[in-house]
mmCIF file with all atom_site columns, C-alpha atoms in Angstrom:
data_model
loop_
_atom_site.group_PDB
_atom_site.id
_atom_site.type_symbol
_atom_site.label_atom_id
_atom_site.label_alt_id
_atom_site.label_comp_id
_atom_site.label_asym_id
_atom_site.label_entity_id
_atom_site.label_seq_id
_atom_site.pdbx_PDB_ins_code
_atom_site.Cartn_x
_atom_site.Cartn_y
_atom_site.Cartn_z
_atom_site.occupancy
_atom_site.B_iso_or_equiv
_atom_site.pdbx_formal_charge
_atom_site.auth_seq_id
_atom_site.auth_comp_id
_atom_site.auth_asym_id
_atom_site.auth_atom_id
_atom_site.pdbx_PDB_model_num
ATOM 1   C CA . GLN A 1 1   ? 38.330 116.646 244.729 1.00 96.00 ? 1   GLN A CA 1
ATOM 2   C CA . VAL A 1 2   ? 35.641 114.459 246.196 1.00 98.00 ? 2   VAL A CA 1
ATOM 3   C CA . GLN A 1 3   ? 32.557 113.413 243.601 1.00 98.00 ? 3   GLN A CA 1
ATOM 4   C CA . LEU A 1 4   ? 29.453 111.876 244.852 1.00 98.00 ? 4   LEU A CA 1
ATOM 5   C CA . VAL A 1 5   ? 27.708 111.297 241.374 1.00 98.00 ? 5   VAL A CA 1
ATOM 6   C CA . GLN A 1 6   ? 24.357 109.771 241.090 1.00 98.00 ? 6   GLN A CA 1
ATOM 7   C CA . SER A 1 7   ? 22.170 108.067 238.697 1.00 98.00 ? 7   SER A CA 1
ATOM 8   C CA . GLY A 1 8   ? 19.426 109.427 236.792 1.00 98.00 ? 8   GLY A CA 1
ATOM 9   C CA . ALA A 1 9   ? 15.834 110.143 237.354 1.00 98.00 ? 9   ALA A CA 1
ATOM 10  C CA . GLU A 1 10  ? 13.369 107.658 237.686 1.00 98.00 ? 10  GLU A CA 1
ATOM 11  C CA . VAL A 1 11  ? 9.802  107.036 237.026 1.00 98.00 ? 11  VAL A CA 1
ATOM 12  C CA . LYS A 1 12  ? 8.194  103.961 238.777 1.00 98.00 ? 12  LYS A CA 1
ATOM 13  C CA . LYS A 1 13  ? 5.121  102.423 239.157 1.00 98.00 ? 13  LYS A CA 1
ATOM 14  C CA . PRO A 1 14  ? 3.497  101.246 242.534 1.00 98.00 ? 14  PRO A CA 1
ATOM 15  C CA . GLY A 1 15  ? 4.471  98.187  244.114 1.00 98.00 ? 15  GLY A CA 1
ATOM 16  C CA . ALA A 1 16  ? 7.799  98.145  241.817 1.00 98.00 ? 16  ALA A CA 1
ATOM 17  C CA . SER A 1 17  ? 11.495 98.552  243.095 1.00 98.00 ? 17  SER A CA 1
ATOM 18  C CA . VAL A 1 18  ? 14.013 101.046 242.095 1.00 98.00 ? 18  VAL A CA 1
ATOM 19  C CA . THR A 1 19  ? 17.825 100.702 242.008 1.00 98.00 ? 19  THR A CA 1
ATOM 20  C CA . LEU A 1 20  ? 19.802 103.890 242.191 1.00 98.00 ? 20  LEU A CA 1
ATOM 21  C CA . SER A 1 21  ? 23.467 103.973 242.356 1.00 98.00 ? 21  SER A CA 1
ATOM 22  C CA . CYS A 1 22  ? 26.182 106.903 243.514 1.00 98.00 ? 22  CYS A CA 1
ATOM 23  C CA . LYS A 1 23  ? 29.883 106.753 242.095 1.00 98.00 ? 23  LYS A CA 1
ATOM 24  C CA . THR A 1 24  ? 32.529 108.078 244.260 1.00 98.00 ? 24  THR A CA 1
ATOM 25  C CA . SER A 1 25  ? 35.777 109.544 243.428 1.00 98.00 ? 25  SER A CA 1
ATOM 26  C CA . GLY A 1 26  ? 38.530 111.391 244.855 1.00 98.00 ? 26  GLY A CA 1
ATOM 27  C CA . TYR A 1 27  ? 39.043 109.458 247.915 1.00 98.00 ? 27  TYR A CA 1
ATOM 28  C CA . THR A 1 28  ? 39.782 106.276 249.435 1.00 97.00 ? 28  THR A CA 1
ATOM 29  C CA . PHE A 1 29  ? 36.362 104.354 249.165 1.00 97.00 ? 29  PHE A CA 1
ATOM 30  C CA . THR A 1 30  ? 36.872 101.983 251.788 1.00 97.00 ? 30  THR A CA 1
ATOM 31  C CA . THR A 1 31  ? 37.766 104.833 254.813 1.00 96.00 ? 31  THR A CA 1
ATOM 32  C CA . TYR A 1 32  ? 33.976 106.378 254.815 1.00 97.00 ? 32  TYR A CA 1
ATOM 33  C CA . TYR A 1 33  ? 30.761 105.174 255.427 1.00 97.00 ? 33  TYR A CA 1
ATOM 34  C CA . LEU A 1 34  ? 28.268 105.827 253.077 1.00 98.00 ? 34  LEU A CA 1
ATOM 35  C CA . HIS A 1 35  ? 24.523 106.489 253.486 1.00 98.00 ? 35  HIS A CA 1
ATOM 36  C CA . TRP A 1 36  ? 21.110 107.427 251.621 1.00 98.00 ? 36  TRP A CA 1
ATOM 37  C CA . LEU A 1 37  ? 18.907 110.117 252.535 1.00 98.00 ? 37  LEU A CA 1
ATOM 38  C CA . ARG A 1 38  ? 15.592 111.552 250.994 1.00 98.00 ? 38  ARG A CA 1
ATOM 39  C CA . GLN A 1 39  ? 13.702 114.665 250.660 1.00 98.00 ? 39  GLN A CA 1
ATOM 40  C CA . ALA A 1 40  ? 10.090 114.301 249.478 1.00 98.00 ? 40  ALA A CA 1
ATOM 41  C CA . PRO A 1 41  ? 8.684  117.629 247.793 1.00 97.00 ? 41  PRO A CA 1
ATOM 42  C CA . GLY A 1 42  ? 8.535  120.358 249.890 1.00 95.00 ? 42  GLY A CA 1
ATOM 43  C CA . GLN A 1 43  ? 9.451  118.409 252.778 1.00 97.00 ? 43  GLN A CA 1
ATOM 44  C CA . GLY A 1 44  ? 12.596 117.697 255.199 1.00 97.00 ? 44  GLY A CA 1
ATOM 45  C CA . LEU A 1 45  ? 15.380 115.161 255.167 1.00 98.00 ? 45  LEU A CA 1
ATOM 46  C CA . GLU A 1 46  ? 15.152 111.408 256.361 1.00 98.00 ? 46  GLU A CA 1
ATOM 47  C CA . TRP A 1 47  ? 17.435 108.967 256.634 1.00 97.00 ? 47  TRP A CA 1
ATOM 48  C CA . LEU A 1 48  ? 17.396 105.655 255.042 1.00 98.00 ? 48  LEU A CA 1
ATOM 49  C CA . GLY A 1 49  ? 20.201 103.777 255.677 1.00 97.00 ? 49  GLY A CA 1
ATOM 50  C CA . MET A 1 50  ? 24.139 102.673 255.182 1.00 97.00 ? 50  MET A CA 1
ATOM 51  C CA . ILE A 1 51  ? 27.161 101.125 254.422 1.00 97.00 ? 51  ILE A CA 1
ATOM 52  C CA . ASP A 1 52  ? 30.501 100.438 255.530 1.00 97.00 ? 52  ASP A CA 1
ATOM 53  C CA . PRO A 1 53  ? 32.230 99.573  252.259 1.00 97.00 ? 53  PRO A CA 1
ATOM 54  C CA . ASN A 1 54  ? 35.163 98.090  253.897 1.00 95.00 ? 54  ASN A CA 1
ATOM 55  C CA . GLY A 1 55  ? 33.330 95.222  254.868 1.00 93.00 ? 55  GLY A CA 1
ATOM 56  C CA . GLY A 1 56  ? 29.814 95.742  253.444 1.00 95.00 ? 56  GLY A CA 1
ATOM 57  C CA . GLY A 1 57  ? 28.035 95.750  256.727 1.00 96.00 ? 57  GLY A CA 1
ATOM 58  C CA . THR A 1 58  ? 25.015 97.752  257.056 1.00 96.00 ? 58  THR A CA 1
ATOM 59  C CA . ASN A 1 59  ? 22.329 99.787  258.778 1.00 95.00 ? 59  ASN A CA 1
ATOM 60  C CA . PRO A 1 60  ? 18.986 100.328 257.438 1.00 95.00 ? 60  PRO A CA 1
ATOM 61  C CA . ALA A 1 61  ? 16.608 102.766 259.469 1.00 95.00 ? 61  ALA A CA 1
ATOM 62  C CA . GLN A 1 62  ? 14.315 100.933 261.379 1.00 94.00 ? 62  GLN A CA 1
ATOM 63  C CA . LYS A 1 63  ? 10.852 102.182 259.285 1.00 94.00 ? 63  LYS A CA 1
ATOM 64  C CA . PHE A 1 64  ? 13.020 100.781 256.222 1.00 95.00 ? 64  PHE A CA 1
ATOM 65  C CA . GLN A 1 65  ? 14.164 97.632  257.294 1.00 92.00 ? 65  GLN A CA 1
ATOM 66  C CA . GLY A 1 66  ? 12.737 94.778  254.658 1.00 94.00 ? 66  GLY A CA 1
ATOM 67  C CA . ARG A 1 67  ? 12.031 97.521  252.262 1.00 97.00 ? 67  ARG A CA 1
ATOM 68  C CA . VAL A 1 68  ? 16.064 99.195  251.764 1.00 98.00 ? 68  VAL A CA 1
ATOM 69  C CA . SER A 1 69  ? 18.919 97.361  250.121 1.00 98.00 ? 69  SER A CA 1
ATOM 70  C CA . VAL A 1 70  ? 22.142 98.997  250.185 1.00 98.00 ? 70  VAL A CA 1
ATOM 71  C CA . THR A 1 71  ? 25.215 97.439  248.678 1.00 98.00 ? 71  THR A CA 1
ATOM 72  C CA . ARG A 1 72  ? 28.694 98.214  247.280 1.00 98.00 ? 72  ARG A CA 1
ATOM 73  C CA . ASP A 1 73  ? 31.488 97.641  244.088 1.00 98.00 ? 73  ASP A CA 1
ATOM 74  C CA . THR A 1 74  ? 34.555 98.302  245.487 1.00 97.00 ? 74  THR A CA 1
ATOM 75  C CA . SER A 1 75  ? 35.889 97.517  242.264 1.00 97.00 ? 75  SER A CA 1
ATOM 76  C CA . THR A 1 76  ? 33.776 100.650 240.935 1.00 98.00 ? 76  THR A CA 1
ATOM 77  C CA . SER A 1 77  ? 33.469 102.618 244.444 1.00 98.00 ? 77  SER A CA 1
ATOM 78  C CA . THR A 1 78  ? 29.788 102.838 243.676 1.00 98.00 ? 78  THR A CA 1
ATOM 79  C CA . VAL A 1 79  ? 27.274 102.149 246.175 1.00 98.00 ? 79  VAL A CA 1
ATOM 80  C CA . TYR A 1 80  ? 23.632 101.109 245.378 1.00 98.00 ? 80  TYR A CA 1
ATOM 81  C CA . LEU A 1 81  ? 20.720 101.662 247.101 1.00 98.00 ? 81  LEU A CA 1
ATOM 82  C CA . LYS A 1 82  ? 17.494 99.254  246.069 1.00 98.00 ? 82  LYS A CA 1
ATOM 83  C CA . LEU A 1 83  ? 13.779 100.425 247.761 1.00 98.00 ? 83  LEU A CA 1
ATOM 84  C CA . SER A 1 84  ? 11.107 97.646  246.614 1.00 98.00 ? 84  SER A CA 1
ATOM 85  C CA . SER A 1 85  ? 7.586  97.980  247.347 1.00 98.00 ? 85  SER A CA 1
ATOM 86  C CA . LEU A 1 86  ? 7.143  101.310 245.909 1.00 98.00 ? 86  LEU A CA 1
ATOM 87  C CA . ARG A 1 87  ? 4.541  103.487 247.105 1.00 98.00 ? 87  ARG A CA 1
ATOM 88  C CA . SER A 1 88  ? 3.246  106.744 246.058 1.00 98.00 ? 88  SER A CA 1
ATOM 89  C CA . GLU A 1 89  ? 4.917  108.331 249.507 1.00 98.00 ? 89  GLU A CA 1
ATOM 90  C CA . ASP A 1 90  ? 8.203  107.364 248.244 1.00 98.00 ? 90  ASP A CA 1
ATOM 91  C CA . THR A 1 91  ? 8.114  109.878 245.804 1.00 98.00 ? 91  THR A CA 1
ATOM 92  C CA . ALA A 1 92  ? 11.196 112.096 246.657 1.00 98.00 ? 92  ALA A CA 1
ATOM 93  C CA . VAL A 1 93  ? 14.589 113.332 245.561 1.00 98.00 ? 93  VAL A CA 1
ATOM 94  C CA . TYR A 1 94  ? 17.088 110.174 246.891 1.00 98.00 ? 94  TYR A CA 1
ATOM 95  C CA . TYR A 1 95  ? 20.501 111.596 247.996 1.00 98.00 ? 95  TYR A CA 1
ATOM 96  C CA . CYS A 1 96  ? 24.107 110.040 248.674 1.00 98.00 ? 96  CYS A CA 1
ATOM 97  C CA . ALA A 1 97  ? 26.174 111.484 251.255 1.00 98.00 ? 97  ALA A CA 1
ATOM 98  C CA . ARG A 1 98  ? 29.345 110.448 252.842 1.00 98.00 ? 98  ARG A CA 1
ATOM 99  C CA . GLU A 1 99  ? 30.388 110.027 256.485 1.00 97.00 ? 99  GLU A CA 1
ATOM 100 C CA . PRO A 1 100 ? 33.569 110.948 258.015 1.00 94.00 ? 100 PRO A CA 1
ATOM 101 C CA . PRO A 1 101 ? 35.482 107.962 259.982 1.00 90.00 ? 101 PRO A CA 1
ATOM 102 C CA . LEU A 1 102 ? 34.147 107.882 263.376 1.00 88.00 ? 102 LEU A CA 1
ATOM 103 C CA . MET A 1 103 ? 31.861 111.105 262.983 1.00 91.00 ? 103 MET A CA 1
ATOM 104 C CA . VAL A 1 104 ? 27.810 111.063 262.927 1.00 94.00 ? 104 VAL A CA 1
ATOM 105 C CA . TYR A 1 105 ? 27.682 113.873 260.097 1.00 97.00 ? 105 TYR A CA 1
ATOM 106 C CA . PHE A 1 106 ? 27.599 113.873 256.219 1.00 98.00 ? 106 PHE A CA 1
ATOM 107 C CA . ASP A 1 107 ? 30.516 115.926 255.106 1.00 97.00 ? 107 ASP A CA 1
ATOM 108 C CA . PHE A 1 108 ? 29.782 115.363 251.100 1.00 98.00 ? 108 PHE A CA 1
ATOM 109 C CA . TRP A 1 109 ? 26.494 114.657 248.958 1.00 98.00 ? 109 TRP A CA 1
ATOM 110 C CA . GLY A 1 110 ? 25.597 113.472 245.580 1.00 98.00 ? 110 GLY A CA 1
ATOM 111 C CA . GLN A 1 111 ? 23.703 115.866 243.401 1.00 98.00 ? 111 GLN A CA 1
ATOM 112 C CA . GLY A 1 112 ? 20.078 113.830 244.170 1.00 98.00 ? 112 GLY A CA 1
ATOM 113 C CA . THR A 1 113 ? 18.005 111.841 241.982 1.00 98.00 ? 113 THR A CA 1
ATOM 114 C CA . MET A 1 114 ? 14.261 112.419 241.615 1.00 98.00 ? 114 MET A CA 1
ATOM 115 C CA . VAL A 1 115 ? 12.365 109.019 241.921 1.00 98.00 ? 115 VAL A CA 1
ATOM 116 C CA . THR A 1 116 ? 9.018  109.454 240.944 1.00 98.00 ? 116 THR A CA 1
ATOM 117 C CA . VAL A 1 117 ? 6.473  106.760 241.980 1.00 98.00 ? 117 VAL A CA 1
ATOM 118 C CA . SER A 1 118 ? 2.915  107.178 240.028 1.00 97.00 ? 118 SER A CA 1
ATOM 119 C CA . SER A 1 119 ? 0.496  104.562 238.080 1.00 96.00 ? 119 SER A CA 1
ATOM 120 C CA . GLU B 2 1   ? 13.517 108.044 269.406 1.00 85.00 ? 1   GLU B CA 1
ATOM 121 C CA . ILE B 2 2   ? 15.039 111.874 269.571 1.00 92.00 ? 2   ILE B CA 1
ATOM 122 C CA . VAL B 2 3   ? 12.783 114.879 268.000 1.00 95.00 ? 3   VAL B CA 1
ATOM 123 C CA . LEU B 2 4   ? 14.362 117.715 266.521 1.00 98.00 ? 4   LEU B CA 1
ATOM 124 C CA . THR B 2 5   ? 12.014 120.492 266.361 1.00 98.00 ? 5   THR B CA 1
ATOM 125 C CA . GLN B 2 6   ? 13.677 124.023 265.147 1.00 98.00 ? 6   GLN B CA 1
ATOM 126 C CA . SER B 2 7   ? 12.474 127.335 265.421 1.00 97.00 ? 7   SER B CA 1
ATOM 127 C CA . PRO B 2 8   ? 11.238 130.002 263.977 1.00 98.00 ? 8   PRO B CA 1
ATOM 128 C CA . GLY B 2 9   ? 9.615  127.968 260.908 1.00 98.00 ? 9   GLY B CA 1
ATOM 129 C CA . THR B 2 10  ? 10.508 131.366 258.645 1.00 98.00 ? 10  THR B CA 1
ATOM 130 C CA . LEU B 2 11  ? 12.795 134.087 259.683 1.00 98.00 ? 11  LEU B CA 1
ATOM 131 C CA . SER B 2 12  ? 12.611 137.379 257.511 1.00 98.00 ? 12  SER B CA 1
ATOM 132 C CA . LEU B 2 13  ? 15.902 139.529 258.047 1.00 98.00 ? 13  LEU B CA 1
ATOM 133 C CA . SER B 2 14  ? 17.599 142.060 255.877 1.00 98.00 ? 14  SER B CA 1
ATOM 134 C CA . PRO B 2 15  ? 21.148 141.604 254.797 1.00 98.00 ? 15  PRO B CA 1
ATOM 135 C CA . GLY B 2 16  ? 23.516 142.388 257.223 1.00 98.00 ? 16  GLY B CA 1
ATOM 136 C CA . GLU B 2 17  ? 21.346 141.576 260.597 1.00 98.00 ? 17  GLU B CA 1
ATOM 137 C CA . ARG B 2 18  ? 22.035 138.514 262.657 1.00 98.00 ? 18  ARG B CA 1
ATOM 138 C CA . ALA B 2 19  ? 20.639 135.562 262.559 1.00 98.00 ? 19  ALA B CA 1
ATOM 139 C CA . LEU B 2 20  ? 19.672 133.190 265.333 1.00 98.00 ? 20  LEU B CA 1
ATOM 140 C CA . LEU B 2 21  ? 18.473 129.641 264.290 1.00 98.00 ? 21  LEU B CA 1
ATOM 141 C CA . SER B 2 22  ? 16.729 127.319 266.967 1.00 98.00 ? 22  SER B CA 1
ATOM 142 C CA . CYS B 2 23  ? 17.197 123.317 267.586 1.00 98.00 ? 23  CYS B CA 1
ATOM 143 C CA . ARG B 2 24  ? 15.683 122.027 270.799 1.00 98.00 ? 24  ARG B CA 1
ATOM 144 C CA . ALA B 2 25  ? 15.966 117.903 271.183 1.00 97.00 ? 25  ALA B CA 1
ATOM 145 C CA . SER B 2 26  ? 13.417 115.773 273.303 1.00 96.00 ? 26  SER B CA 1
ATOM 146 C CA . GLN B 2 27  ? 15.967 114.684 275.393 1.00 94.00 ? 27  GLN B CA 1
ATOM 147 C CA . SER B 2 28  ? 19.537 115.169 276.050 1.00 95.00 ? 28  SER B CA 1
ATOM 148 C CA . ILE B 2 29  ? 22.213 114.863 273.322 1.00 95.00 ? 29  ILE B CA 1
ATOM 149 C CA . SER B 2 30  ? 26.063 114.853 273.025 1.00 95.00 ? 30  SER B CA 1
ATOM 150 C CA . SER B 2 31  ? 27.246 118.081 271.322 1.00 96.00 ? 31  SER B CA 1
ATOM 151 C CA . ARG B 2 32  ? 29.223 115.678 269.537 1.00 95.00 ? 32  ARG B CA 1
ATOM 152 C CA . TYR B 2 33  ? 26.297 114.699 267.741 1.00 95.00 ? 33  TYR B CA 1
ATOM 153 C CA . LEU B 2 34  ? 24.698 117.887 266.795 1.00 97.00 ? 34  LEU B CA 1
ATOM 154 C CA . ALA B 2 35  ? 25.506 119.151 262.926 1.00 98.00 ? 35  ALA B CA 1
ATOM 155 C CA . TRP B 2 36  ? 23.931 121.665 261.041 1.00 98.00 ? 36  TRP B CA 1
ATOM 156 C CA . TYR B 2 37  ? 23.388 122.074 257.123 1.00 98.00 ? 37  TYR B CA 1
ATOM 157 C CA . GLN B 2 38  ? 22.414 124.729 254.529 1.00 98.00 ? 38  GLN B CA 1
ATOM 158 C CA . GLN B 2 39  ? 20.410 123.811 252.049 1.00 98.00 ? 39  GLN B CA 1
ATOM 159 C CA . LYS B 2 40  ? 19.236 126.057 248.707 1.00 98.00 ? 40  LYS B CA 1
ATOM 160 C CA . PRO B 2 41  ? 16.551 125.352 246.280 1.00 97.00 ? 41  PRO B CA 1
ATOM 161 C CA . GLY B 2 42  ? 17.285 122.375 244.103 1.00 96.00 ? 42  GLY B CA 1
ATOM 162 C CA . ARG B 2 43  ? 20.710 121.746 245.557 1.00 98.00 ? 43  ARG B CA 1
ATOM 163 C CA . ALA B 2 44  ? 22.140 118.788 248.015 1.00 98.00 ? 44  ALA B CA 1
ATOM 164 C CA . PRO B 2 45  ? 22.497 119.949 251.697 1.00 98.00 ? 45  PRO B CA 1
ATOM 165 C CA . ARG B 2 46  ? 25.669 121.738 252.442 1.00 98.00 ? 46  ARG B CA 1
ATOM 166 C CA . LEU B 2 47  ? 27.120 121.058 255.716 1.00 98.00 ? 47  LEU B CA 1
ATOM 167 C CA . LEU B 2 48  ? 28.279 124.064 258.073 1.00 98.00 ? 48  LEU B CA 1
ATOM 168 C CA . ILE B 2 49  ? 28.657 123.203 261.299 1.00 98.00 ? 49  ILE B CA 1
ATOM 169 C CA . TYR B 2 50  ? 29.427 119.208 262.698 1.00 98.00 ? 50  TYR B CA 1
ATOM 170 C CA . GLY B 2 51  ? 29.632 118.917 266.874 1.00 97.00 ? 51  GLY B CA 1
ATOM 171 C CA . ALA B 2 52  ? 27.640 122.138 267.800 1.00 98.00 ? 52  ALA B CA 1
ATOM 172 C CA . SER B 2 53  ? 30.278 124.196 267.360 1.00 98.00 ? 53  SER B CA 1
ATOM 173 C CA . ASN B 2 54  ? 32.844 123.381 264.543 1.00 98.00 ? 54  ASN B CA 1
ATOM 174 C CA . ARG B 2 55  ? 33.160 124.954 261.086 1.00 98.00 ? 55  ARG B CA 1
ATOM 175 C CA . ALA B 2 56  ? 33.169 122.405 258.345 1.00 98.00 ? 56  ALA B CA 1
ATOM 176 C CA . THR B 2 57  ? 35.747 123.147 255.900 1.00 97.00 ? 57  THR B CA 1
ATOM 177 C CA . GLY B 2 58  ? 35.447 126.340 253.621 1.00 97.00 ? 58  GLY B CA 1
ATOM 178 C CA . ILE B 2 59  ? 32.835 127.692 255.596 1.00 98.00 ? 59  ILE B CA 1
ATOM 179 C CA . PRO B 2 60  ? 33.015 131.681 256.419 1.00 98.00 ? 60  PRO B CA 1
ATOM 180 C CA . ASP B 2 61  ? 33.441 132.813 259.970 1.00 97.00 ? 61  ASP B CA 1
ATOM 181 C CA . ARG B 2 62  ? 29.985 134.305 260.301 1.00 98.00 ? 62  ARG B CA 1
ATOM 182 C CA . PHE B 2 63  ? 28.386 130.876 260.642 1.00 98.00 ? 63  PHE B CA 1
ATOM 183 C CA . SER B 2 64  ? 28.996 129.664 264.240 1.00 98.00 ? 64  SER B CA 1
ATOM 184 C CA . GLY B 2 65  ? 27.356 127.229 266.323 1.00 98.00 ? 65  GLY B CA 1
ATOM 185 C CA . SER B 2 66  ? 26.946 126.672 269.953 1.00 98.00 ? 66  SER B CA 1
ATOM 186 C CA . GLY B 2 67  ? 24.755 124.586 272.662 1.00 98.00 ? 67  GLY B CA 1
ATOM 187 C CA . SER B 2 68  ? 24.543 121.803 274.679 1.00 97.00 ? 68  SER B CA 1
ATOM 188 C CA . GLY B 2 69  ? 21.846 119.686 275.852 1.00 97.00 ? 69  GLY B CA 1
ATOM 189 C CA . THR B 2 70  ? 18.807 120.020 274.225 1.00 97.00 ? 70  THR B CA 1
ATOM 190 C CA . ASP B 2 71  ? 19.228 123.763 273.017 1.00 98.00 ? 71  ASP B CA 1
ATOM 191 C CA . PHE B 2 72  ? 21.306 124.500 270.073 1.00 98.00 ? 72  PHE B CA 1
ATOM 192 C CA . THR B 2 73  ? 21.873 127.487 268.141 1.00 98.00 ? 73  THR B CA 1
ATOM 193 C CA . LEU B 2 74  ? 23.128 128.382 264.612 1.00 98.00 ? 74  LEU B CA 1
ATOM 194 C CA . THR B 2 75  ? 24.088 132.330 264.251 1.00 98.00 ? 75  THR B CA 1
ATOM 195 C CA . ILE B 2 76  ? 24.874 133.886 261.539 1.00 98.00 ? 76  ILE B CA 1
ATOM 196 C CA . SER B 2 77  ? 26.747 137.060 262.342 1.00 96.00 ? 77  SER B CA 1
ATOM 197 C CA . ARG B 2 78  ? 25.888 139.413 259.149 1.00 97.00 ? 78  ARG B CA 1
ATOM 198 C CA . LEU B 2 79  ? 23.803 138.176 256.566 1.00 98.00 ? 79  LEU B CA 1
ATOM 199 C CA . GLU B 2 80  ? 25.086 137.916 253.294 1.00 98.00 ? 80  GLU B CA 1
ATOM 200 C CA . PRO B 2 81  ? 22.728 138.054 250.589 1.00 97.00 ? 81  PRO B CA 1
ATOM 201 C CA . GLU B 2 82  ? 23.907 134.408 249.752 1.00 98.00 ? 82  GLU B CA 1
ATOM 202 C CA . ASP B 2 83  ? 22.893 133.224 253.009 1.00 98.00 ? 83  ASP B CA 1
ATOM 203 C CA . PHE B 2 84  ? 19.378 132.913 252.666 1.00 98.00 ? 84  PHE B CA 1
ATOM 204 C CA . ALA B 2 85  ? 18.244 129.443 252.279 1.00 98.00 ? 85  ALA B CA 1
ATOM 205 C CA . VAL B 2 86  ? 16.820 127.020 254.625 1.00 98.00 ? 86  VAL B CA 1
ATOM 206 C CA . TYR B 2 87  ? 19.035 125.443 257.155 1.00 98.00 ? 87  TYR B CA 1
ATOM 207 C CA . TYR B 2 88  ? 18.618 121.855 258.996 1.00 98.00 ? 88  TYR B CA 1
ATOM 208 C CA . CYS B 2 89  ? 19.868 120.644 262.487 1.00 98.00 ? 89  CYS B CA 1
ATOM 209 C CA . GLN B 2 90  ? 20.525 116.355 262.472 1.00 98.00 ? 90  GLN B CA 1
ATOM 210 C CA . GLN B 2 91  ? 21.649 114.517 265.724 1.00 97.00 ? 91  GLN B CA 1
ATOM 211 C CA . TYR B 2 92  ? 22.602 111.121 266.006 1.00 94.00 ? 92  TYR B CA 1
ATOM 212 C CA . GLY B 2 93  ? 20.923 108.789 268.728 1.00 88.00 ? 93  GLY B CA 1
ATOM 213 C CA . SER B 2 94  ? 21.934 104.610 268.262 1.00 85.00 ? 94  SER B CA 1
ATOM 214 C CA . SER B 2 95  ? 18.464 103.619 268.451 1.00 84.00 ? 95  SER B CA 1
ATOM 215 C CA . SER B 2 96  ? 16.946 106.384 266.215 1.00 84.00 ? 96  SER B CA 1
ATOM 216 C CA . GLY B 2 97  ? 19.990 106.423 263.598 1.00 92.00 ? 97  GLY B CA 1
ATOM 217 C CA . TYR B 2 98  ? 20.204 109.965 261.743 1.00 96.00 ? 98  TYR B CA 1
ATOM 218 C CA . THR B 2 99  ? 17.504 112.844 262.251 1.00 97.00 ? 99  THR B CA 1
ATOM 219 C CA . PHE B 2 100 ? 16.736 116.128 261.329 1.00 98.00 ? 100 PHE B CA 1
ATOM 220 C CA . GLY B 2 101 ? 14.799 118.733 262.536 1.00 98.00 ? 101 GLY B CA 1
ATOM 221 C CA . GLN B 2 102 ? 11.888 120.093 260.059 1.00 98.00 ? 102 GLN B CA 1
ATOM 222 C CA . GLY B 2 103 ? 13.797 123.273 258.872 1.00 98.00 ? 103 GLY B CA 1
ATOM 223 C CA . THR B 2 104 ? 13.836 126.876 259.381 1.00 98.00 ? 104 THR B CA 1
ATOM 224 C CA . LYS B 2 105 ? 13.443 129.000 256.043 1.00 98.00 ? 105 LYS B CA 1
ATOM 225 C CA . LEU B 2 106 ? 15.544 132.158 255.949 1.00 98.00 ? 106 LEU B CA 1
ATOM 226 C CA . GLU B 2 107 ? 13.956 134.617 253.745 1.00 98.00 ? 107 GLU B CA 1
ATOM 227 C CA . ILE B 2 108 ? 14.920 138.298 252.947 1.00 96.00 ? 108 ILE B CA 1
ATOM 228 C CA . LYS B 2 109 ? 12.473 140.791 254.627 1.00 94.00 ? 109 LYS B CA 1
#
């Protein structure tokens, strides 16, 4: 069965960086785009960026260009999100999610990773 | 950037009733690019509807989606206790990427 399993909670200080992981299984890793989204406490959903695991091409959301880096490791079917220059507003639950080929929605999601930015 | 506005913000209904949730786009979008998700507290969102009207795998047929252009609707025909949650619409735009509405909370009356 399809699974996206994310790394554990993180606590970071302002100005630091955080790297999250999302290990996939149950399907062909290179066939589906993978995305990162987040949800601040009590708020809605926000898209950060995506990666095509086949070639490694990425597309960060305009708001996060320069601060977000999405990478992948095809040997372990894992994608990574690095968010730099953290500020308190980055406190949120971060999700990875899968997009089926030629579609523009997310059919499977990871369980979420809480990132807390606090001095 | 296309903005999605969901209404109402909160909908209070009883089990067995019908729920109508609205999602309005600031400009016309392709139906192919409109999806709906359900989210329960502490859980990741779950895909309900894609392409405005197609139910995702395993979604009960009491959930249906409709609409075109700027106005889209998620209908839950007869509410079950497990349907009380927050619902989000989502669209894709070539310039804005993937954006979501602010959500509608469906609560038990």
